[in-house]
XYZ file of C-alpha atoms in Angstrom:
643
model
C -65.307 100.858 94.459
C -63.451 104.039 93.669
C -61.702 104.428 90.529
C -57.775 103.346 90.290
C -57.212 106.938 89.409
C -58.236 108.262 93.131
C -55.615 106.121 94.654
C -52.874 107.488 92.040
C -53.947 111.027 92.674
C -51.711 113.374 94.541
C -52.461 116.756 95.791
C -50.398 119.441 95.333
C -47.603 120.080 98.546
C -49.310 122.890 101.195
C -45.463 123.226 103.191
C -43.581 126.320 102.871
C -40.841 127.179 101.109
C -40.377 123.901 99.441
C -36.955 123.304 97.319
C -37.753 123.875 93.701
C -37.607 121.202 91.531
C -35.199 120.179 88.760
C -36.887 120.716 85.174
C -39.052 118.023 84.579
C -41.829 117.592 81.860
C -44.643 119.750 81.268
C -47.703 119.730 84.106
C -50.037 116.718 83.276
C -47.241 114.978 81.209
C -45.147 113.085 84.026
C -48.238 111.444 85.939
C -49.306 109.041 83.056
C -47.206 106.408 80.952
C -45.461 108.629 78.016
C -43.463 107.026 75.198
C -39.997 105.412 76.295
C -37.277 107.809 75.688
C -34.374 105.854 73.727
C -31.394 104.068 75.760
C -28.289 106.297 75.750
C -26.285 102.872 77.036
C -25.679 101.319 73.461
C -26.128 102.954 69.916
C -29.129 103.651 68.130
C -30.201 100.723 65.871
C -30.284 100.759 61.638
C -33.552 101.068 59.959
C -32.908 97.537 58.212
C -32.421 95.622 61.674
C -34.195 96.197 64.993
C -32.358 96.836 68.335
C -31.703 93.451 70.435
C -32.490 93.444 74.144
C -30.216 94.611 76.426
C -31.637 92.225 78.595
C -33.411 92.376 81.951
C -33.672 96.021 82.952
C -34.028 96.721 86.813
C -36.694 96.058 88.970
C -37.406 93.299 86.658
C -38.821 95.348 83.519
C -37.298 93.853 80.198
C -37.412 95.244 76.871
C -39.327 93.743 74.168
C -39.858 94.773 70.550
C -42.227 93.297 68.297
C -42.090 89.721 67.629
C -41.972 88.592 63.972
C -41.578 85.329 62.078
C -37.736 84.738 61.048
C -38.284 85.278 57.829
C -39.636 88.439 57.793
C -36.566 90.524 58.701
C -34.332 88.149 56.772
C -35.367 89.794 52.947
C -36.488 92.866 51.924
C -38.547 93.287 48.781
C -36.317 94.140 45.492
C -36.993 97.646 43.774
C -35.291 98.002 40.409
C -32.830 100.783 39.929
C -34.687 103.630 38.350
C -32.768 104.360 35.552
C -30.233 101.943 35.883
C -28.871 99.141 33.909
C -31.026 96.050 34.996
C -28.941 93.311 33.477
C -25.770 95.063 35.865
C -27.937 94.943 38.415
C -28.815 91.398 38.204
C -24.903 90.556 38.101
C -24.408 92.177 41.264
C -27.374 90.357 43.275
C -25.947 86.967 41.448
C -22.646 87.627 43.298
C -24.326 88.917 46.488
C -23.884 86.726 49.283
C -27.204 85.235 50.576
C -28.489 86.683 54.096
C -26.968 84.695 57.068
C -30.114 82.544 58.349
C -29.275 83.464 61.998
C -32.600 84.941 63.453
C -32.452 88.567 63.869
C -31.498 90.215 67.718
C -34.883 91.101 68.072
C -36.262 87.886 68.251
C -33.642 86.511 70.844
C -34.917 85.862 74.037
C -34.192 88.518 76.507
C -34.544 86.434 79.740
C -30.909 85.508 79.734
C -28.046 85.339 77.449
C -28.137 81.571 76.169
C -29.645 83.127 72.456
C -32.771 81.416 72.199
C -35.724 82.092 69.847
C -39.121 83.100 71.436
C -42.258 81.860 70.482
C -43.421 83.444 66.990
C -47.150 84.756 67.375
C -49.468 81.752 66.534
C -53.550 81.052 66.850
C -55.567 80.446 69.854
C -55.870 76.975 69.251
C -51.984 76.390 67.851
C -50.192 78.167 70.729
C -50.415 75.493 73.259
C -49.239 72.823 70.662
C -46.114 75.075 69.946
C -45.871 75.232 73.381
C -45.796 70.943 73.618
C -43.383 71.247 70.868
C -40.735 73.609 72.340
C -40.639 71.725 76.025
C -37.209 69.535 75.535
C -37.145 65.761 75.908
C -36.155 65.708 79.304
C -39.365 66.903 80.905
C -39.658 69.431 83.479
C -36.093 68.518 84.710
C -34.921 69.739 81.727
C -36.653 72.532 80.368
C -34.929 75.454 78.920
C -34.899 79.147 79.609
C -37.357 80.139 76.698
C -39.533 76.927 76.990
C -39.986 77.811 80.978
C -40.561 81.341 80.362
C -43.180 80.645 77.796
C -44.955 77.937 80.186
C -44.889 80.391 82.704
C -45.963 82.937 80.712
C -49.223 80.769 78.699
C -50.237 79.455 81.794
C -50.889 83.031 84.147
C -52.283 84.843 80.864
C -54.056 82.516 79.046
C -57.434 83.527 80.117
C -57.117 86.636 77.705
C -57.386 84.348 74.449
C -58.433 81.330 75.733
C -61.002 80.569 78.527
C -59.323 77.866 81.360
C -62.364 75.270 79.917
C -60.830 75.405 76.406
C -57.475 75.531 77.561
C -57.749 72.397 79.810
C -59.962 70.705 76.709
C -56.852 71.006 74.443
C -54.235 69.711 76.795
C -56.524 66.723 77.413
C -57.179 66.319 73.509
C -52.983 66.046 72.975
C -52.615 63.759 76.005
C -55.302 61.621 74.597
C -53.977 61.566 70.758
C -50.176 60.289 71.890
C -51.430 58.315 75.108
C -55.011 56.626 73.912
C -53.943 56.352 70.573
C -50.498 54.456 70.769
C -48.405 55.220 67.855
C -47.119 58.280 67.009
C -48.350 60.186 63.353
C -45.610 58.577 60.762
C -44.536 62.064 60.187
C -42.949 61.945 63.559
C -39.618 61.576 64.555
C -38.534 57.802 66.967
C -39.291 58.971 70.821
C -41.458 61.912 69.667
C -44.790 60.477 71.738
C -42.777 60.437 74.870
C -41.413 63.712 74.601
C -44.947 64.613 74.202
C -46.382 63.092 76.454
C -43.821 64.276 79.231
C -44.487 67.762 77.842
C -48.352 67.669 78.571
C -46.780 66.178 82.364
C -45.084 69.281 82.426
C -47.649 71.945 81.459
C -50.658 70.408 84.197
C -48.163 70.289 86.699
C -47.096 74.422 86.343
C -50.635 74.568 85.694
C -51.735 72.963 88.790
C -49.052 74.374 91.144
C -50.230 77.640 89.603
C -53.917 77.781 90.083
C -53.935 75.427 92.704
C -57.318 77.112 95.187
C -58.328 78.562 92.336
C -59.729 75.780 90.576
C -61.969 74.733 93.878
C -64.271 77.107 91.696
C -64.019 75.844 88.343
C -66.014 72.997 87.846
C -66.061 72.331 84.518
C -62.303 72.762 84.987
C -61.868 70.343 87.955
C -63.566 67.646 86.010
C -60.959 67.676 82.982
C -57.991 67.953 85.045
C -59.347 64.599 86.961
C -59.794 62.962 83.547
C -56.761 63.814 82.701
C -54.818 62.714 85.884
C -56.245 59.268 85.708
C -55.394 59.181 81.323
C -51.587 59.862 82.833
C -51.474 57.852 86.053
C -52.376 54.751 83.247
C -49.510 54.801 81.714
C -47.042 55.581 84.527
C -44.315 53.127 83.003
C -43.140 55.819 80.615
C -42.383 57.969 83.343
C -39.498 55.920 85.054
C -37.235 59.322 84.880
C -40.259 61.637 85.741
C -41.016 59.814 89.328
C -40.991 63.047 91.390
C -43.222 64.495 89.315
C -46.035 62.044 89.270
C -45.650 61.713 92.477
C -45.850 65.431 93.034
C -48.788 65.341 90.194
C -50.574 63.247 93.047
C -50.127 64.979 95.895
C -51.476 68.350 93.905
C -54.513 66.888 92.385
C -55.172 65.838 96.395
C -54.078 69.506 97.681
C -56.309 71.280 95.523
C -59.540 69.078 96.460
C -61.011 69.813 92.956
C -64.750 70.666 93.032
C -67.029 68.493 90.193
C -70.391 69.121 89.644
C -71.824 65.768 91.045
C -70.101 66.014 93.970
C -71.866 66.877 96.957
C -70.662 70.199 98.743
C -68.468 69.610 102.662
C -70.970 69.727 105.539
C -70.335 72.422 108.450
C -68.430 74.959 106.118
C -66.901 77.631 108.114
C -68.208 80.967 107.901
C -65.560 83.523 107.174
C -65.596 87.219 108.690
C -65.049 90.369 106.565
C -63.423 93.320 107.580
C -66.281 95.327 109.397
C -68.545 92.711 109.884
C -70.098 93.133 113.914
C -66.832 94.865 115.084
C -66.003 91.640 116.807
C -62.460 91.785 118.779
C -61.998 87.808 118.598
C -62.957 88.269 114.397
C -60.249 91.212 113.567
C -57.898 89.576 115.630
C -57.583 86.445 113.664
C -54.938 85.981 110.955
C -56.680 86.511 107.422
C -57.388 84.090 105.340
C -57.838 84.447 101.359
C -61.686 84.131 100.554
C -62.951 82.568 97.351
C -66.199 82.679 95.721
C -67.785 80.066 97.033
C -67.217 81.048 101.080
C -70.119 81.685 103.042
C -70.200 85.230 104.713
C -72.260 86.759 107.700
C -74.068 90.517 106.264
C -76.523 92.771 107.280
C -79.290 94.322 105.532
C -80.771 96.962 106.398
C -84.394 98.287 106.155
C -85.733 102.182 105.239
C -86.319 102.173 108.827
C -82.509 101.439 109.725
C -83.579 97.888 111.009
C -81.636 94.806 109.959
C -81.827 91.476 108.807
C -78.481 89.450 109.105
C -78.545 86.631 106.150
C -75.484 83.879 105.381
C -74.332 83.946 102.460
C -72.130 83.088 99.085
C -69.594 85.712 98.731
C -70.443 85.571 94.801
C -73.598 85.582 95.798
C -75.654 87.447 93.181
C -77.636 90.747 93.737
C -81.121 88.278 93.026
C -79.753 85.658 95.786
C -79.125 88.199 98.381
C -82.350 89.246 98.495
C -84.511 85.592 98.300
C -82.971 85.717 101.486
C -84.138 88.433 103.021
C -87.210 88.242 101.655
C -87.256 84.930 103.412
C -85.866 85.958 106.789
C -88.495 89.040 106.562
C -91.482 86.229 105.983
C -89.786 84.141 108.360
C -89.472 86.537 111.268
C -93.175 87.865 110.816
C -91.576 91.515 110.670
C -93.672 91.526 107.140
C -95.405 88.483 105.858
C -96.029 89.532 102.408
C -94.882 91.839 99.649
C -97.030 93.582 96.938
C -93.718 94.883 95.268
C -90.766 93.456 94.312
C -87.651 94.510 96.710
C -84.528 96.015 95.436
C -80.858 95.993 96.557
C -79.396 99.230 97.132
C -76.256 100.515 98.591
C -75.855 103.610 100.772
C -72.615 105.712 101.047
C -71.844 107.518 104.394
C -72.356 110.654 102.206
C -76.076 109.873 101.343
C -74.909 108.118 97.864
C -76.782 105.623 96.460
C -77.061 103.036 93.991
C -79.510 100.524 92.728
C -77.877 97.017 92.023
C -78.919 94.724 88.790
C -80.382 91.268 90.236
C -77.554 89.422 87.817
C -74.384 91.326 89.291
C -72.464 89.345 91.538
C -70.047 89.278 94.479
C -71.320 93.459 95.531
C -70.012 92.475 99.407
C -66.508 93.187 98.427
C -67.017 95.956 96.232
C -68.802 98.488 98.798
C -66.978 101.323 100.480
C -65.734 101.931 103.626
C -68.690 103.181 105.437
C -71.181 101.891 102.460
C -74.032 99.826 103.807
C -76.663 97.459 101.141
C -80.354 98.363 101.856
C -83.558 96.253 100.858
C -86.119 98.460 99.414
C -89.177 98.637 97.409
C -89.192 101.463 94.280
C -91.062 103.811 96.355
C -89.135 104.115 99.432
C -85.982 104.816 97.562
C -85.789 108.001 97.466
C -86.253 107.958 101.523
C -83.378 106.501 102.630
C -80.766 108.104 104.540
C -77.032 106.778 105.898
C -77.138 105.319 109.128
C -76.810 107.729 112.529
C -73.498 106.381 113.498
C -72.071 107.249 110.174
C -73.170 110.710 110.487
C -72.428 111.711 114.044
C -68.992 112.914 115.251
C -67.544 112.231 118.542
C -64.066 113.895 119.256
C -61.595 112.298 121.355
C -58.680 110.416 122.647
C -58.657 106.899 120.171
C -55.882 104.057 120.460
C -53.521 106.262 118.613
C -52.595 108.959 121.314
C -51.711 106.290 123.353
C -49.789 103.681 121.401
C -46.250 104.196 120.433
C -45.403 105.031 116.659
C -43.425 102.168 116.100
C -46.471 99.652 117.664
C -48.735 100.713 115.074
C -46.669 100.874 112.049
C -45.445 97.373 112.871
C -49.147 96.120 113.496
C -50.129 98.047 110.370
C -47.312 96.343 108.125
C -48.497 92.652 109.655
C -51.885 93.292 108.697
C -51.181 94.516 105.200
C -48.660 91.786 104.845
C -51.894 89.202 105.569
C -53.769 90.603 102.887
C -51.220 90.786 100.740
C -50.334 87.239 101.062
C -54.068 86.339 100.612
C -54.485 87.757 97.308
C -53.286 85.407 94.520
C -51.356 86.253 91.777
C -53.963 85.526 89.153
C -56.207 88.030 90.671
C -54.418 90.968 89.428
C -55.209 89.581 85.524
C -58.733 88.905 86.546
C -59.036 92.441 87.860
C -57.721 94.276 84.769
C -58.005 92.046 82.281
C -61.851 91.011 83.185
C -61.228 87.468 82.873
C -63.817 84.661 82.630
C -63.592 84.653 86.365
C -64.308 88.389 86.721
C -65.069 89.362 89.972
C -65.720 86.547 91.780
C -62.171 85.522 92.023
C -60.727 89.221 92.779
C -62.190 89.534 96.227
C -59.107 89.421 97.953
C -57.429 92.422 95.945
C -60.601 94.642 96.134
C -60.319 94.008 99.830
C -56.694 95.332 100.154
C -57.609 98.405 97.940
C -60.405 99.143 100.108
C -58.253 99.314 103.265
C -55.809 101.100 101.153
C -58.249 104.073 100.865
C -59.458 103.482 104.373
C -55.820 104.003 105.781
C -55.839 107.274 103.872
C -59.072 108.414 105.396
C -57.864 107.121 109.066
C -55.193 109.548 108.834
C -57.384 112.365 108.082
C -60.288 111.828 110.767
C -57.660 111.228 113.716
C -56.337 114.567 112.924
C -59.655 116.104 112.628
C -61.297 114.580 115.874
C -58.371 116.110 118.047
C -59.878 119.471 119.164
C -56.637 120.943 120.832
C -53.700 122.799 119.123
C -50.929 120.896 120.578
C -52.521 117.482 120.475
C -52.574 117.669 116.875
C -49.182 119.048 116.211
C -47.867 115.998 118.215
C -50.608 113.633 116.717
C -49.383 114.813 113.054
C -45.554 114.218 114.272
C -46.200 110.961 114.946
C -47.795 110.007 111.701
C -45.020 111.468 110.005
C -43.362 108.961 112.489
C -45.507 105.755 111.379
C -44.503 106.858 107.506
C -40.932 106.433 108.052
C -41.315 103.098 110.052
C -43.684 101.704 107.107
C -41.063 102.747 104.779
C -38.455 101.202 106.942
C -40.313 97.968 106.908
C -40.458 97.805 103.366
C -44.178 98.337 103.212
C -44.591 100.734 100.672
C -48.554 100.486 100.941
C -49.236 101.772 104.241
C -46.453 104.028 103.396
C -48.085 105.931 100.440
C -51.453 105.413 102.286
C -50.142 107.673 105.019
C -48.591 110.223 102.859
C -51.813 110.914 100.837
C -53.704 110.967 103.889
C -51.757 114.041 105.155
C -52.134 115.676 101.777
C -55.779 115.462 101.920
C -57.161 119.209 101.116
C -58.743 118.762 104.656
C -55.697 118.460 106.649
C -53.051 120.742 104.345
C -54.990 123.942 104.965
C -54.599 123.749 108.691
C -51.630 126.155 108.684
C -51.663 126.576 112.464
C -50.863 122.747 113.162
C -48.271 122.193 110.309
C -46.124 125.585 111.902
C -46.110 124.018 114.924
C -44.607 121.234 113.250
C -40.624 120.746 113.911
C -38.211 121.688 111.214
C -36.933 118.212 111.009
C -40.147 116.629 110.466
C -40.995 119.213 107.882
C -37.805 118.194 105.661
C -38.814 114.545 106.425
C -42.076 115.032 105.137
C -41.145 116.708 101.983
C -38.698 113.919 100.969
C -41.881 111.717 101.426
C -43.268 114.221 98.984
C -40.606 113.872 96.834
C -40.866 109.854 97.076
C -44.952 109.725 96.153
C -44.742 112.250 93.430
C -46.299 110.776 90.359
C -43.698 113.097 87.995
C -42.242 110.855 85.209
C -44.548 107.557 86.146
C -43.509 107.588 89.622
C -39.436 107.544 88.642
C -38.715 108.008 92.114
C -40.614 105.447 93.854
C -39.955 103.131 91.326
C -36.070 103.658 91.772
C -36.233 102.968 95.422
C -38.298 99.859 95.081
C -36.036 98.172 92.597
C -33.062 98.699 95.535
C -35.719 96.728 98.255
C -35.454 93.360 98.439
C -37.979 91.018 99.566
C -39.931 90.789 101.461
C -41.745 94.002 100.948
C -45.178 95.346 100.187
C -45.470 97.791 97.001
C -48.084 99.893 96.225
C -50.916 97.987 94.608
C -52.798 100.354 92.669
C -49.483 101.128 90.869
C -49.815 97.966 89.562
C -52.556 97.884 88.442
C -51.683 101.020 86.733
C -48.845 99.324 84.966
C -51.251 96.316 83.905
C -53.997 98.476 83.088
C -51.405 100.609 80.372
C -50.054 97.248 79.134
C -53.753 96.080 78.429
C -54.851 99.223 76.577
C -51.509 99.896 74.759
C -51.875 96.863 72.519
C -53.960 94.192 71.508
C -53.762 90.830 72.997
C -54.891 89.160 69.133
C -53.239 90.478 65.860
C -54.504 89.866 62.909
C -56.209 86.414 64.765
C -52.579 85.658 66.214
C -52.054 86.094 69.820
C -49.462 88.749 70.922
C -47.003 86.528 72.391
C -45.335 89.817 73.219
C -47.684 90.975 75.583
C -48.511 87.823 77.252
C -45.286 87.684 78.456
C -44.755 91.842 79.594
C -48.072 90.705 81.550
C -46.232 87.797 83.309
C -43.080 89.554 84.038
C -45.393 91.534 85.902
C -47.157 89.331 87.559
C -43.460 87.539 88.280
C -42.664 90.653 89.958
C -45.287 90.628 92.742
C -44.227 86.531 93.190
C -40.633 87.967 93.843
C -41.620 90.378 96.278
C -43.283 87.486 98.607
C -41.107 84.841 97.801
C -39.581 85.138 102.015
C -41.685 85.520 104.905
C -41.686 88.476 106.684
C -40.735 88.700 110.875
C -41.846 91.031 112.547
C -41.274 91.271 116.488
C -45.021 91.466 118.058
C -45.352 90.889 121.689
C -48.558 89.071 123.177
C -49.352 91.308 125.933
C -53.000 93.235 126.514
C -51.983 96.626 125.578
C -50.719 95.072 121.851
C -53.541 92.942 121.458
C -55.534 96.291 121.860
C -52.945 97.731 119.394
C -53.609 95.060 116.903
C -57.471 95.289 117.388
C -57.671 98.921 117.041
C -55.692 99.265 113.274
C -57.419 96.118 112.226
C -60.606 97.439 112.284
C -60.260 101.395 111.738
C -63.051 104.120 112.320
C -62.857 106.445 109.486
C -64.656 109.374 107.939
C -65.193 108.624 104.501
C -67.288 111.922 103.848
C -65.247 114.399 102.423
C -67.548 117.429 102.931
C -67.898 116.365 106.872
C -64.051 116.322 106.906
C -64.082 119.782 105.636
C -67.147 121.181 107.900
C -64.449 119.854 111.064
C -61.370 121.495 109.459
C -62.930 124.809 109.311
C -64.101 124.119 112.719
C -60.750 123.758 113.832
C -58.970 126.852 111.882
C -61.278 128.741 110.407
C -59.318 131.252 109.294
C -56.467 128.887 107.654
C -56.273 128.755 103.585
């Protein structure tokens, strides 16, 4: 997998006479997250009280300051006068009026204007109880703004302090102290069990409804939650206002067929198919499907010799599994009966690239890259392996593209993307930053759209490159510029940004001849597509026009992940052994952000005939070049004498 950074990464413009900019920061400053410049909207705050919230900024973004106890901002520590008469002074704080107990604007909950207090940072093990504690009586019909934020927020990050075992393991310990127990500590108020006990209702039922597949893989998990479905459904009666919700409590345990460890696995499991697995039409053609870790998967392996052996398995399959079974199919197809040494997994770039993989690491199917193959080896035939022929050799020619119109394959491209967009689940963006318990066998689906995000980007490039004449290429280059501004008209910002980088690939920018040839009007089109990728001032302008789309629309992933990855490194999720309630909740606004963007369907007009089925198959299963240097060697080929 390439780095984040590659995806980000934008090339310097190669047009002509390009408008000059407006003064912007200094070269290097504008691509990363700097500090936030102060709000000119509303006056600069005192030193004695922080700034409130101006609430919910657009696209989504709040602003939150620090979160501190009430008390804390409430008194300030008294200094005696130097020099000054201390018995006056004492007069004067007698007759002082006592600080207003009102909690200070900075701990007011920006979500909305109704003026409630967030949660104050608390232990691990003490959050979830506050969280019990702040749900209202009336259940999840009548939760409030701050306890529903706060749910939402506990429940998508809570795998940064608190593993989904532990977290579970604590519900199920206050379900069992007011439920198995009977009578409420004497220290609480009359009703206080119910309102508890409704509150733990509420938190497995966001949890549920928020996991949901998810939790096929957790076994440890998917026992508790049963244990703790059956401790509710037993006392039922104290639910008479709360009917749709066991009953919905029901039908979600059912949906999410939980997996337990003495259960035995389903018989005839389907066997999903990955994006380049066999080139099969009647594979790519099929509407994706999110894969978990415990899917079965069809791969090749592939000897020195360039042979194969083609082995099912687990897509979290570890390095140490995959080969058992090749070693097996090898032994049981009498190609070689015995070993003296030990085999080793290795995968092969199209570039000659290689890498030994560590028997423990796990789920390596979705992490190759585009043209990257895995190899079974012994030590001493590693240093003889070379890429497969058909990644090396180069056939020019007329593909799909010359023949289908623009708007076919930007639609077909936006469908596809839209699949595996859908597929990935929203938990899999904390997982992939964040490195959660999970890790990556639950982040399969978003390392597969990233992948075809860089294989768009290369598509672009070796299209270009494979046409041989001048005036192919200028018209071949028009209508990419073409598929851009559909993608963008779509609302599908991914393919979008894919194409644009593509065309500014160093490759394709020094071929001066082709971009003169270029029309005038595409040239201004494709510098306001410029304009719209530039990273200046973290990406002000593409953020601007996404937070005027509404859904549905695709963004650009790896920006994202960006954002994610600077909220995970800019502070610390525990502070002084207190979680940062702060940050838990800038991480689920985030994640909140990418539910909002799929929260409609998107329709699309896609006939059935031949020619768009052959549409469809061709940009669901690209050919690229993913070898930089050969993209060069054809470039020069084509204008040699271009800079």
């Amino acid at each position: 997998m390439k780095p984040l950074e590659k995806l980000l990464k934008k090339p310097g413009s190669h047009l002509p006479a390009r408008p000059a900019a407006a003064p912007g920061p200094a070269p290097g400053q504008g691509s990363g997250p700097g500090p936030r410049r102060q709000s000119l909207s509303r006056p600069p705050a005192s030193p004695e009280e922080p700034a409130g919230p101006a609430g919910p900024q657009p696209g989504g973004e709040g602003r939150w300051l620090e979160l501190r106890p009430p008390e804390a901002p409430l008194r300030s520590p008294e200094e005696p006068s130097p020099g000054g008469d201390r018995d006056r002074d004492r007069d004067r704080d007698r007759d002082r009026e006592p600080p207003s107990p009102e909690p200070p604007p900075a701990a007011r909950c920006c979500c909305c204007s109704c003026g409630c207090v967030p949660a104050a940072p608390a232990p691990p093990e003490r959050l979830l109880a506050a969280l019990l504690e702040r749900l209202p009586a009336g259940g999840a019909h009548g939760r409030g703004c701050g306890a529903e934020s706060l749910l939402d927020d506990i429940v998508l990050t809570h795998s940064l302090f608190l593993p989904t075992e532990r977290f579970l393991q604590q519900l199920h310990q206050h379900a069992t102290f007011v439920l198995a127990v009977g009578s409420p500590p004497p220290r609480w108020e009359e009703g206080a069990g119910l309102r508890r006990k409704r509150a733990v209702l509420a938190v497995l039922l966001h949890f549920l409804e928020t996991y949901k597949g998810l939790l096929q893989e957790e076994e440890s998990a998917g026992k508790v939650i049963k244990e703790l479905y059956l401790l509710i459904m037993k006392d039922t009666s104290l639910y008479q206002d709360l009917e749709d919700e066991i009953l919905k409590l029901h039908q979600l345990v059912e949906t999410v067929e939980l997996k337990v460890a003495d259960e035995t696995p389903p018989p005839n499991k389907q066997v999903k198919p990955l994006f380049r697995h066999f080139r099969r039409i009647d594979s790519c053609l099929q509407t994706r499907v999110a894969f978990r870790g415990s899917d079965e998967i069809f791969c090749r392996v592939y000897m020195p010799d360039h042979s194969y052996v083609t082995i099912r398995s687990r897509l979290s399959a570890s390095v140490q599994d995959i080969l058992t079974s090749v070693t097996e199919k090898l032994q049981y197809s009498e190609e070689q009966s015995a070993r003296e040494d030990a085999l080793i997994l290795v995968t092969m770039a199209s570039s000659g690239e290689k890498a030994v993989l560590q028997p423990s690491e796990e789920c390596v199917f979705t992490t190759l890259g585009i043209n990257s193959h895995l190899f079974a080896c012994t030590r001493d035939t590693f240093d003889s392996l070379v890429p497969l022929p058909e990644e090396i050799q180069v056939v020019p020619g007329d593909t799909e593209i010359h023949r289908a119109e623009p708007e076919e394959i930007a639609n077909h491209l936006t469908a596809f993307h839209w699949e595996l967009f859908r597929c990935i689940h929203e938990l899999e963006f904390v997982d992939y930053v964040f490195h959660g318990e999970r890790g990556r066998r639950e982040t399969a689906n978003l390392e597969l759209l990233l992948q075809r995000c860089s294989e768009v980007q290369h598509w672009v490039g070796t299209e270009l490159l494979l046409c041989e004449s001048l005036g192919k290429r200028a018209h071949l280059l028009k209508k990419l510029i073409k598929i851009a501004a559909i993608c963008k008209q779509n609302q599908d910002m991914l393919s979008f940004y894919a194409v644009v980088i593509g065309l500014n690939n160093a490759a394709i920018s020094r071929l001066r001849l082709t971009w003169e040839k270029l029309p005038g009007k595409f040239k201004n089109l494709f510098r306001k597509f410029e304009n719209l990728t530039d990273p200046c001032r973290n990406h002000k302008t593409y953020r601007e026009v996404l937070a005027k789309m509404k859904p549905p629309l695709i963004p650009f992933v790896p920006l994202i992940l960006k954002d994610l990855t600077f909220l995970h490194e800019g502070s610390k999720t525990l502070l002084d052994g207190l979680v940062n309630v702060e940050k838990l909740h800038c991480i689920a606004e985030k994640v909140r952000t990418i539910r909002k963007y799929r929260s409609r369907p998107l329709c699309l007009e896609l006939e059935a005939s031949p020619s768009q089925l052959q549409t469809k198959a061709y940009v669901r299963q690209l050919r690229v070049i993913d070898n930089q240097n050969l993209l060069f060697e054809l470039s020069y080929k084509l204008e040699p004498g271009s800079q």
